[in-house]
Rosetta silent file (secondary structure, phi, psi, omega in degrees, C-alpha in Angstrom):
SEQUENCE: DRAALRIACDLLTEALREGERLADDIRAETRAAGVSEITLKRARSNLGILWRREGFGKGAIYFWSLSESSRNGFHPNHTGSLIQDGLAF
SCORE:     score description
SCORE:     0.000 S_00000001
   1 L     0.000  123.836 -175.774   26.073    0.638  -16.079 S_00000001
   2 H   -65.158  -35.995  179.645   25.273    0.024  -12.417 S_00000001
   3 H   -64.166  -43.109  178.537   22.480    2.606  -12.302 S_00000001
   4 H   -63.121  -39.201  178.373   20.669    0.941  -15.214 S_00000001
   5 H   -65.383  -42.212  178.186   21.034   -2.444  -13.518 S_00000001
   6 H   -62.217  -42.187  178.186   19.612   -1.087  -10.248 S_00000001
   7 H   -61.757  -46.242  179.622   16.657    0.397  -12.106 S_00000001
   8 H   -61.753  -42.446  178.274   16.021   -2.903  -13.902 S_00000001
   9 H   -62.054  -42.731  179.063   16.249   -4.841  -10.627 S_00000001
  10 H   -66.236  -41.334  176.996   13.794   -2.473   -8.976 S_00000001
  11 H   -60.740  -45.517  179.267   11.375   -2.680  -11.918 S_00000001
  12 H   -63.054  -45.146 -179.281   11.481   -6.487  -11.845 S_00000001
  13 H   -60.770  -45.064 -179.965   11.028   -6.631   -8.089 S_00000001
  14 H   -66.803  -43.705 -177.572    8.053   -4.272   -8.223 S_00000001
  15 H   -64.382  -31.145 -175.535    6.483   -5.983  -11.249 S_00000001
  16 H  -104.246    5.294 -176.924    6.707   -9.431   -9.631 S_00000001
  17 L   -55.674  -38.356 -176.927    5.922   -8.408   -6.047 S_00000001
  18 L   -85.632   -4.661  178.497    2.370   -9.801   -6.246 S_00000001
  19 L   130.839 -171.233 -175.679    3.465  -13.086   -7.819 S_00000001
  20 L   -58.594  141.168  177.614    4.118  -14.814  -11.110 S_00000001
  21 E  -140.905  161.907  176.289    3.528  -12.892  -14.349 S_00000001
  22 E   -63.196  130.146 -179.913    3.864  -13.428  -18.081 S_00000001
  23 H   -60.556  -38.753 -179.822    7.466  -12.845  -19.164 S_00000001
  24 H   -62.300  -36.615  177.708    6.325  -11.031  -22.329 S_00000001
  25 H   -66.163  -42.722  179.296    4.387   -8.502  -20.228 S_00000001
  26 H   -64.803  -43.170  178.140    7.410   -7.835  -18.025 S_00000001
  27 H   -58.830  -44.047 -179.589    9.658   -7.450  -21.081 S_00000001
  28 H   -63.573  -42.558 -179.737    7.237   -4.920  -22.592 S_00000001
  29 H   -65.075  -43.670 -179.025    7.053   -2.923  -19.347 S_00000001
  30 H   -70.873  -36.075  176.640   10.809   -2.796  -18.864 S_00000001
  31 H   -62.490  -43.293  178.868   11.381   -1.931  -22.535 S_00000001
  32 H   -62.976  -28.100  178.598    8.893    0.941  -22.200 S_00000001
  33 L   -85.235    0.657  176.388   10.882    2.151  -19.174 S_00000001
  34 L    90.701   13.974  179.560   14.046    2.215  -21.306 S_00000001
  35 L   -86.533  126.924  179.275   15.699   -0.966  -20.005 S_00000001
  36 L   -73.362  160.761 -179.977   17.719   -2.793  -22.662 S_00000001
  37 H   -62.259  -39.852 -179.419   17.351   -6.545  -23.159 S_00000001
  38 H   -67.963  -37.109  177.724   20.920   -7.201  -21.962 S_00000001
  39 H   -68.995  -38.413  176.444   20.346   -5.159  -18.783 S_00000001
  40 H   -61.779  -42.207  178.953   17.091   -7.011  -18.176 S_00000001
  41 H   -62.018  -43.077  177.608   18.947  -10.307  -18.570 S_00000001
  42 H   -63.406  -41.372  179.682   21.583   -9.184  -16.049 S_00000001
  43 H   -64.806  -41.803  177.637   18.871   -8.075  -13.618 S_00000001
  44 H   -59.128  -45.006  179.054   17.069  -11.423  -13.927 S_00000001
  45 H   -65.474  -44.505 -178.876   20.286  -13.244  -13.149 S_00000001
  46 H   -58.572  -42.411 -178.074   21.150  -10.850  -10.337 S_00000001
  47 H   -86.386  -10.641 -177.706   17.792  -11.347   -8.637 S_00000001
  48 L    70.115   38.250 -178.866   17.571  -15.070   -9.281 S_00000001
  49 L   -59.724  133.319  178.536   14.274  -14.720  -11.144 S_00000001
  50 E   -91.320  150.846  177.230   12.518  -18.073  -11.516 S_00000001
  51 E  -138.313  156.676  172.205   10.784  -19.082  -14.718 S_00000001
  52 E  -145.084  156.949 -177.224    8.452  -21.777  -15.926 S_00000001
  53 E  -120.413  139.385  170.186    7.092  -22.707  -19.323 S_00000001
  54 E  -114.901  124.480  179.434    3.634  -23.814  -20.384 S_00000001
  55 L    88.963 -176.624 -176.702    3.516  -25.592  -23.717 S_00000001
  56 L  -138.543  160.232  175.881    6.180  -26.257  -26.307 S_00000001
  57 H    64.095 -147.654 -177.457    7.537  -24.730  -29.473 S_00000001
  58 H   -61.483  -26.406 -178.017    6.079  -21.516  -30.876 S_00000001
  59 H   -86.609    2.194 -178.281    3.060  -21.793  -28.599 S_00000001
  60 L   -66.338  142.054  177.213    5.092  -21.879  -25.389 S_00000001
  61 E  -120.612  131.735 -178.949    4.275  -19.269  -22.760 S_00000001
  62 E  -108.624  141.289  177.740    6.867  -18.245  -20.175 S_00000001
  63 E  -122.768  144.610  176.495    6.193  -16.955  -16.689 S_00000001
  64 E  -118.054  150.674  174.213    8.601  -15.253  -14.285 S_00000001
  65 E  -149.387  161.587  178.030    8.471  -15.006  -10.513 S_00000001
  66 L   -77.061  142.805  171.842   10.691  -13.797   -7.689 S_00000001
  67 L   -70.222  164.768 -179.691   12.860  -16.272   -5.844 S_00000001
  68 H   -57.602  -43.035 -178.689   12.217  -16.576   -2.103 S_00000001
  69 H   -66.462  -38.217  178.143   15.279  -14.459   -1.280 S_00000001
  70 H   -69.882  -36.088  178.879   14.227  -11.720   -3.735 S_00000001
  71 H   -63.208  -32.202  179.568   10.669  -11.783   -2.408 S_00000001
  72 L   -87.151    6.785  176.190   12.063  -11.095    1.055 S_00000001
  73 L    85.332   12.956 -179.795   14.021   -8.121   -0.256 S_00000001
  74 L  -134.197  135.865  167.070   17.449   -9.753   -0.297 S_00000001
  75 L  -150.822  133.835 -173.070   19.657  -11.191   -2.950 S_00000001
  76 L   -58.660  -23.820 -178.571   23.435  -11.333   -2.585 S_00000001
  77 L   -97.476   -6.319 -178.149   24.064   -9.710   -5.972 S_00000001
  78 L   -96.791  114.046 -173.075   21.507   -6.900   -5.704 S_00000001
  79 L   -99.406   74.157  175.022   23.155   -3.889   -4.102 S_00000001
  80 L    98.566 -178.279 -177.031   20.335   -1.760   -2.805 S_00000001
  81 L  -146.782  131.545  176.133   17.120   -0.425   -4.181 S_00000001
  82 L   -64.580  -34.788  179.485   16.205    2.893   -5.729 S_00000001
  83 L   -66.039  -45.169  178.077   12.745    2.542   -4.223 S_00000001
  84 L   -65.637  -31.273  179.542   14.218    1.987   -0.748 S_00000001
  85 L   -79.593    2.568  178.695   16.605    4.914   -1.321 S_00000001
  86 L    79.787   18.408 -178.507   13.612    7.183   -1.937 S_00000001
  87 L  -110.742   35.865 -177.264   14.317    7.522   -5.647 S_00000001
  88 L   -60.586  150.443 -177.451   11.177    5.792   -6.886 S_00000001
  89 L  -120.527    0.000    0.000   10.199    6.550  -10.463 S_00000001
């Protein structure tokens, strides 16, 4: 569903606007907003979300951040923004 993907993209963009964050925190926030895991995965791919890992195995911690193009408000696969369209939630 394109609307769900747009919402997920907007949530990710807003959540990561200030910089890198723990992936688990972002997952919890998007889940609470009703975004499914598969839609979140599509949104991450769509926006080109960057990730890095600290540690290995069960103790590994993952961080996500916006790519340079997403930080500047553009990504070729992201078709608009609900926030920019005045439909902020």
